[in-house]
Amino acid sequence: MLSGFSVYELNSFGKFVRSPFFNSSKRLIVYFDEIKSSIKKGKSLPDKKEIYSMIYPGEKYNDGRLRFLSSELLSLAEEFCAVSAMRKDPFGKCMYSFHAMAAGNRILQAKRKLDESGKHLNPRSYPGEIYYYSRYSYFSALGYIGILQEKTPGADIFTGEAENIIMLMVTVLFQSIHNLNTLSRTFNVKPGYDITADFLKSFDFRGFVSRLRLAGHPKASLAELYYDLLCLVDNSADSSTYYKVRNRITELVGELNRQDLYNIISALKSYCVQRELEGKSGFHYERFELNKLSLELDVYSFSEHMQINDFRNFLNVALLFKEYDWAENFINEYSDKLRPDMRSNAVYHARASLAFSRKDYDTARTFLSKVKADSLFFKHDIKRMELVICYEKEEYTAAVEMIDSYKHFLKSNKGVSELRKDAVWNFLNAAMDIIKIKTGASRKSPGSVTAKLAAMQPISNKAWLIEKAAELSALK
């Protein structure tokens, strides 16, 4: 765990370990100092017996003792992370103090902390679900402090509780349905009984938004946004709803948290993917524009580090439009945003993809040989690129073997969604037709393959297949 700490975190944790309030063991300090020294020098930890002799000089090695110290140090590191997180959350910090003061019957101090906490509640400072839950907690605490002070609470306290619970429900519903759809489409993960879908069917959300509008409620616009997003993620909306939400993004920058903006743009991109799979035109480029917008607004990730799959998708969409300079700059600029332990593998994969798109197949193979296929996406990409490279280098026997291997992978891997499986299966069958025509093993005409490709949905790598079929037609 400590190896993942930054230099600043290591130094701060060193002060934490030395604080008598959190730790009274001098041996634990010695143990940490040795670990810290090794990490900073980029060295492996000394042998356990060597460390033990530093902590317990002159004593016989006892593995149980050292394991106990390791456990204690891990507990301290976890507590340090919790305390650090609380310090970064001014509202949460105030609320902890509020509850402690209220429990000790220090009512005036509790009220002062509660008043302070309200000043920290800003929708740009917290993701939607945390913001609305915090607002609910704040109104609930107002009611509680009123009871302690024996005051009659105002109606605004209870309407405030209800309003924020409703907005919490709306934001969580959107995120849950979006995540479920993504899992289902990508990883073949499906819920047994989908309570969210059932709830939405029985709830007149459109009517609710309309009534908010008529009442001039300040949350009406935001509620309408999330209603539109829900329609997008459950595929019940048309493209006009997509563009309606798309055109609101820049105005939302000043209203919403970075994570909320990331989630909204992700939902828009998922809608584009769904339309692409249905054969609708124009949505590939929409994804590219959304990717550029999320980089421009600095909302390309929901956490400190960029996700590997987001990094891959940003690159692949650019390569689809042969935006090679953009892709090169993206790799150079944003690879540092990836988690350090995953960075080199992702960069090898990115370099392989870029070289492959430029038809520099030897360079692509060199980088592919360095990629660890430790994710489902990387496995698909590697198999696809290796197959195409074999064809382009006229290694047809190897290409046929790759198709057979890929089909076995699809059959045995239950983590591949039916939609993705169908798209890849259709690609492999079409690739086999092209190879057979190319090698003279089939008398099919290239035109028949082209006609078949035009009507086939879903199918991956369609542009490459059409290009190869056209090349065969030109030879006839």
XYZ file of C-alpha atoms in Angstrom:
476
model
C 0.000 0.000 0.000
C 2.768 2.454 0.919
C 4.502 1.940 -2.431
C 1.492 3.649 -4.051
C 1.898 6.781 -1.886
C 3.322 9.953 -3.400
C 6.396 11.574 -1.814
C 4.101 14.121 -0.160
C 1.862 11.360 1.218
C 4.863 9.398 2.511
C 6.198 12.465 4.325
C 2.768 13.282 5.754
C 2.273 9.684 6.850
C 5.679 9.860 8.579
C 4.350 12.707 10.748
C 1.168 10.720 11.332
C 3.134 7.664 12.523
C 5.139 9.867 14.895
C 2.033 11.442 16.423
C 1.476 10.024 19.942
C -2.265 10.448 19.409
C -2.255 7.851 16.631
C 0.766 5.678 17.484
C 2.728 4.936 20.642
C 5.022 2.234 19.219
C 8.619 3.346 18.575
C 9.296 0.059 16.791
C 6.563 0.890 14.278
C 8.351 4.182 13.550
C 11.634 2.318 12.878
C 9.786 -0.133 10.606
C 8.122 2.674 8.637
C 11.375 4.641 8.260
C 13.065 1.633 6.698
C 10.170 1.092 4.274
C 10.071 4.807 3.402
C 13.823 4.875 2.731
C 13.597 1.890 0.368
C 10.628 3.360 -1.518
C 12.302 6.754 -1.984
C 15.490 5.107 -3.286
C 13.470 2.889 -5.605
C 14.887 -0.233 -3.978
C 13.264 -3.467 -2.841
C 12.691 -3.885 0.874
C 15.550 -5.535 2.790
C 15.226 -9.152 3.819
C 12.681 -9.693 6.632
C 15.365 -10.894 9.037
C 17.485 -7.811 8.304
C 14.515 -5.518 9.026
C 13.736 -7.497 12.184
C 17.295 -7.024 13.469
C 16.899 -3.233 13.030
C 13.645 -3.211 14.992
C 14.635 -5.797 17.612
C 18.465 -5.598 17.797
C 20.082 -8.681 19.322
C 16.854 -10.703 19.417
C 16.076 -13.969 17.601
C 13.891 -13.565 14.491
C 10.165 -13.965 15.169
C 7.992 -13.923 12.048
C 4.795 -13.462 14.073
C 6.101 -10.250 15.593
C 7.014 -8.808 12.208
C 3.641 -9.761 10.726
C 1.929 -8.058 13.670
C 3.908 -4.862 13.032
C 3.012 -5.041 9.333
C -0.653 -5.360 10.255
C -0.412 -2.401 12.647
C 1.335 -0.272 10.023
C -1.351 -1.145 7.458
C -4.086 -0.145 9.930
C -2.308 3.169 10.529
C -2.000 3.770 6.772
C -5.724 3.137 6.325
C -6.528 5.503 9.198
C -4.202 8.116 7.680
C -6.079 7.869 4.367
C -9.418 8.304 6.170
C -8.190 11.344 8.130
C -6.650 12.868 4.979
C -9.919 12.391 3.081
C -11.898 14.016 5.899
C -9.585 17.024 5.870
C -10.261 17.458 2.152
C -14.026 17.408 2.784
C -14.902 20.636 4.641
C -18.614 19.804 4.841
C -18.015 16.303 6.177
C -15.482 17.605 8.677
C -17.978 20.147 10.011
C -20.726 17.531 10.241
C -18.494 15.159 12.233
C -17.824 18.025 14.636
C -21.538 18.875 14.723
C -22.562 15.348 15.722
C -19.790 15.161 18.344
C -20.863 18.507 19.840
C -24.552 17.616 19.762
C -23.909 14.222 21.387
C -22.025 16.016 24.177
C -24.960 18.438 24.607
C -22.812 21.384 23.512
C -25.699 22.930 21.608
C -24.259 26.378 20.791
C -21.021 24.901 19.428
C -23.029 22.320 17.481
C -25.198 25.035 15.911
C -22.114 27.035 14.970
C -20.577 23.991 13.232
C -23.838 23.280 11.424
C -24.024 26.870 10.157
C -20.419 26.566 8.968
C -21.129 23.284 7.184
C -23.891 24.879 5.092
C -21.402 27.384 3.662
C -19.376 24.514 2.177
C -22.242 22.965 0.221
C -21.656 23.773 -3.423
C -22.773 21.590 -6.375
C -19.403 22.135 -8.057
C -17.529 20.810 -5.021
C -19.285 17.439 -4.763
C -20.615 14.839 -7.237
C -24.416 14.926 -7.556
C -25.247 11.969 -5.338
C -22.903 13.168 -2.560
C -24.095 16.765 -2.881
C -27.785 15.895 -2.551
C -27.194 13.404 0.249
C -25.152 16.073 2.054
C -27.943 18.615 1.524
C -30.435 16.097 2.915
C -28.138 15.524 5.934
C -27.853 19.266 6.456
C -31.636 19.812 6.533
C -32.055 16.769 8.744
C -29.470 18.217 11.156
C -31.315 21.554 11.148
C -34.439 19.743 12.327
C -32.459 17.865 14.979
C -30.769 20.994 16.375
C -34.181 22.691 16.485
C -35.533 19.867 18.636
C -32.495 20.135 20.958
C -33.165 23.856 21.266
C -36.873 23.112 21.771
C -37.840 25.244 18.774
C -40.657 24.503 16.334
C -39.026 23.583 12.999
C -40.146 25.403 9.844
C -41.806 23.589 6.931
C -38.796 24.468 4.744
C -36.681 22.005 6.725
C -38.874 19.032 5.807
C -39.422 20.143 2.208
C -35.642 20.596 1.982
C -35.125 17.027 3.197
C -37.645 15.668 0.680
C -36.402 17.766 -2.250
C -32.815 16.612 -1.821
C -33.782 12.956 -1.364
C -35.744 13.172 -4.642
C -32.801 14.737 -6.482
C -30.516 12.110 -4.928
C -32.818 9.385 -6.259
C -32.835 10.935 -9.748
C -29.036 11.201 -10.009
C -28.474 7.696 -8.656
C -31.115 6.220 -10.996
C -29.398 7.800 -13.998
C -25.965 6.515 -12.982
C -27.238 3.031 -12.080
C -29.120 2.533 -15.360
C -26.195 3.910 -17.372
C -23.770 1.554 -15.584
C -26.081 -1.444 -15.978
C -26.487 -0.798 -19.704
C -22.740 -0.401 -20.168
C -22.044 -3.632 -18.284
C -24.698 -5.485 -20.259
C -23.482 -4.222 -23.636
C -19.782 -4.692 -22.901
C -19.326 -7.473 -20.357
C -22.550 -9.483 -20.612
C -23.440 -8.609 -16.989
C -27.198 -8.507 -16.507
C -29.378 -8.047 -13.412
C -31.833 -10.793 -12.463
C -34.713 -8.489 -11.616
C -34.102 -4.917 -12.775
C -35.829 -2.876 -10.071
C -34.713 0.435 -11.627
C -36.444 -0.280 -14.939
C -39.612 -1.374 -13.144
C -39.625 1.744 -10.995
C -39.289 4.053 -14.001
C -42.148 2.302 -15.822
C -44.462 2.948 -12.887
C -43.386 6.552 -12.278
C -44.665 9.451 -14.393
C -41.316 11.219 -14.614
C -42.336 13.387 -17.577
C -45.406 14.605 -15.675
C -43.285 15.281 -12.600
C -40.886 17.471 -14.616
C -43.814 19.309 -16.241
C -45.336 20.110 -12.843
C -41.973 21.405 -11.585
C -41.820 23.664 -14.630
C -45.327 24.998 -14.045
C -44.521 25.694 -10.406
C -41.366 27.561 -11.397
C -39.302 25.296 -9.126
C -35.569 26.120 -9.138
C -34.708 22.433 -9.668
C -37.004 22.052 -12.707
C -34.234 22.530 -15.286
C -31.913 20.070 -13.579
C -34.701 17.509 -13.123
C -35.479 17.805 -16.835
C -31.810 17.242 -17.673
C -31.742 13.997 -15.685
C -35.071 12.904 -17.183
C -33.572 13.401 -20.663
C -30.478 11.478 -19.617
C -32.600 8.612 -18.310
C -34.383 8.484 -21.665
C -31.019 8.393 -23.420
C -29.521 5.614 -21.325
C -32.581 3.363 -21.559
C -32.679 3.971 -25.350
C -36.202 5.433 -25.346
C -35.079 8.847 -26.676
C -34.530 10.016 -30.249
C -31.570 12.022 -31.499
C -33.266 15.359 -30.721
C -32.959 14.564 -26.988
C -29.296 13.705 -27.520
C -28.588 17.076 -29.133
C -30.678 18.874 -26.512
C -28.438 17.483 -23.728
C -25.295 17.835 -25.867
C -25.931 21.547 -26.342
C -26.362 22.110 -22.604
C -22.929 20.812 -21.569
C -21.052 24.116 -21.692
C -23.706 25.864 -19.577
C -23.514 23.044 -17.026
C -19.787 23.602 -16.435
C -20.546 26.353 -13.954
C -23.313 24.370 -12.245
C -22.119 20.802 -11.800
C -19.206 18.883 -10.377
C -16.451 17.478 -12.612
C -17.597 13.908 -11.944
C -21.196 14.754 -12.919
C -19.992 16.238 -16.200
C -17.906 13.124 -16.831
C -20.967 10.922 -16.226
C -23.162 13.028 -18.537
C -20.624 12.990 -21.374
C -20.129 9.230 -20.864
C -23.891 8.712 -21.211
C -23.899 10.746 -24.436
C -21.030 8.647 -25.791
C -22.861 5.440 -24.866
C -25.884 6.695 -26.799
C -23.605 7.287 -29.811
C -22.185 3.754 -29.543
C -25.698 2.302 -29.487
C -26.664 4.267 -32.599
C -23.447 3.175 -34.344
C -24.275 -0.471 -33.641
C -27.674 0.129 -35.217
C -25.956 1.441 -38.355
C -26.897 5.102 -37.856
C -24.468 7.514 -39.523
C -22.761 10.511 -37.984
C -22.424 9.231 -34.435
C -18.794 8.091 -34.780
C -17.726 11.680 -35.286
C -20.008 12.817 -32.463
C -17.971 10.595 -30.136
C -14.748 12.178 -31.364
C -16.142 15.656 -30.707
C -17.338 14.606 -27.239
C -13.870 13.238 -26.458
C -12.259 16.517 -27.464
C -14.807 18.444 -25.392
C -14.153 16.357 -22.272
C -10.404 17.009 -22.627
C -11.042 20.717 -23.150
C -13.245 20.881 -20.035
C -10.868 18.653 -18.028
C -13.621 16.099 -17.349
C -11.989 13.104 -19.047
C -11.948 11.058 -15.834
C -14.033 10.676 -12.673
C -10.940 10.147 -10.505
C -7.372 11.368 -10.162
C -6.160 9.017 -12.900
C -7.564 8.459 -16.375
C -9.182 5.051 -16.792
C -7.416 2.619 -19.133
C -10.582 1.974 -21.125
C -11.268 5.709 -21.535
C -7.684 6.215 -22.738
C -8.131 3.371 -25.238
C -11.495 4.651 -26.475
C -10.249 8.225 -26.954
C -7.393 6.894 -29.065
C -9.453 4.415 -31.107
C -12.073 6.984 -32.084
C -9.349 9.383 -33.270
C -7.717 6.606 -35.299
C -11.062 5.798 -36.886
C -10.908 9.233 -38.549
C -7.173 8.950 -39.311
C -6.445 11.802 -36.905
C -2.886 10.514 -36.473
C -1.274 13.747 -35.266
C -4.076 14.240 -32.731
C -3.643 10.631 -31.574
C 0.142 11.034 -31.248
C -0.277 14.216 -29.187
C -2.936 12.532 -27.059
C -0.622 9.618 -26.194
C 2.246 11.969 -25.357
C 0.144 14.353 -23.249
C -2.270 12.048 -21.442
C -0.301 8.860 -20.805
C 1.013 10.540 -17.641
C -2.592 10.738 -16.417
C -2.806 6.927 -16.248
C -2.106 4.950 -13.108
C 1.672 4.454 -12.846
C 1.384 0.661 -12.484
C -0.676 0.427 -15.708
C 0.953 3.172 -17.744
C 3.639 1.322 -19.697
C 1.269 -1.450 -20.806
C -1.348 1.066 -21.965
C 1.286 3.059 -23.865
C 2.584 -0.087 -25.634
C -1.004 -0.846 -26.642
C -1.548 2.756 -27.813
C 1.680 2.785 -29.837
C 0.719 -0.538 -31.418
C -2.730 0.815 -32.332
C -1.276 3.996 -33.847
C 1.322 2.107 -35.905
C -1.347 -0.398 -36.984
C -3.648 2.400 -38.189
C -0.755 3.913 -40.139
C -0.217 0.458 -41.699
C 3.245 0.223 -40.167
C 2.649 -3.415 -39.329
C 6.198 -4.329 -38.298
C 6.232 -1.556 -35.676
C 2.730 -2.553 -34.575
C 3.894 -6.141 -34.054
C 6.891 -4.970 -32.034
C 4.669 -3.031 -29.637
C 2.001 -5.769 -29.535
C 4.623 -8.255 -28.356
C 5.134 -6.065 -25.274
C 1.440 -5.709 -24.359
C 0.116 -7.812 -21.494
C -3.398 -8.915 -22.395
C -4.688 -8.267 -18.885
C -8.056 -6.831 -19.903
C -10.890 -8.050 -22.114
C -10.517 -4.987 -24.355
C -6.798 -5.550 -24.875
C -7.438 -9.210 -25.730
C -9.956 -8.204 -28.415
C -7.657 -5.522 -29.817
C -4.606 -7.789 -29.939
C -6.479 -10.600 -31.684
C -8.049 -8.200 -34.187
C -4.775 -6.466 -35.030
C -2.820 -9.715 -35.305
C -5.434 -11.118 -37.687
C -5.389 -8.059 -39.935
C -1.575 -7.918 -39.906
C -1.401 -11.579 -40.972
C -3.715 -10.833 -43.912
C -1.883 -7.666 -44.948
C 1.487 -9.475 -44.870
C -0.052 -12.332 -46.904
C 0.326 -14.838 -44.044
C -2.991 -16.440 -44.901
C -2.513 -19.744 -43.066
C -1.710 -17.846 -39.884
C -4.733 -15.584 -40.491
C -7.061 -18.598 -40.742
C -5.577 -19.980 -37.515
C -6.158 -16.590 -35.870
C -9.829 -16.661 -36.908
C -10.246 -20.143 -35.451
C -8.508 -19.111 -32.209
C -10.623 -15.949 -31.935
C -13.849 -17.941 -32.381
C -12.834 -20.355 -29.627
C -12.132 -17.348 -27.397
C -15.605 -15.931 -28.076
C -17.296 -19.270 -27.360
C -15.477 -19.863 -24.090
C -15.555 -16.311 -22.713
C -18.836 -15.621 -20.935
C -17.762 -12.063 -20.194
C -18.380 -11.015 -23.794
C -21.839 -9.517 -24.387
C -24.053 -11.033 -27.103
C -23.970 -7.772 -29.052
C -20.167 -7.615 -29.093
C -19.947 -11.342 -29.761
C -22.249 -11.017 -32.795
C -20.274 -8.033 -34.117
C -16.940 -9.860 -33.856
C -18.371 -13.159 -35.146
C -19.707 -11.399 -38.256
C -16.306 -9.753 -38.753
C -14.516 -13.104 -38.525
C -16.888 -14.793 -40.983
C -16.516 -11.942 -43.480
C -12.722 -11.987 -43.045
C -12.731 -15.742 -43.766
C -14.757 -15.153 -46.959
C -12.220 -12.546 -48.095
C -9.256 -14.837 -47.326
C -10.840 -17.713 -49.264
C -11.478 -15.496 -52.293
C -7.953 -14.073 -52.078
C -6.349 -17.552 -51.932
C -8.640 -19.068 -54.557
C -10.317 -21.387 -52.055
C -13.734 -19.878 -52.848
C -15.489 -18.947 -56.092
C -17.613 -16.271 -54.425
C -17.438 -12.880 -56.097
C -15.989 -9.957 -54.106
C -19.185 -8.075 -54.999
C -21.282 -10.600 -53.102
C -19.162 -10.012 -49.996
C -19.490 -6.220 -50.408
C -23.286 -6.521 -50.711
C -23.412 -8.770 -47.670
C -21.291 -6.308 -45.657
C -23.545 -3.373 -46.559
C -26.540 -5.086 -44.964
C -24.768 -6.754 -42.042
C -25.370 -5.428 -38.504
C -23.743 -5.515 -36.039
C -20.224 -5.961 -37.384
C -16.842 -4.731 -36.199
C -14.040 -3.465 -38.459
C -16.524 -2.939 -41.269
C -14.467 -0.256 -43.030
C -11.427 -2.554 -43.318
C -13.540 -5.417 -44.655
C -15.141 -3.186 -47.306
C -11.677 -1.908 -48.297
C -10.336 -5.476 -48.727
C -13.422 -6.560 -50.700
C -12.980 -3.549 -52.986
C -9.325 -4.457 -53.564
C -10.383 -7.966 -54.593
C -13.007 -6.536 -56.980
C -10.325 -4.364 -58.604
C -8.229 -7.483 -59.291
C -11.049 -9.308 -61.115
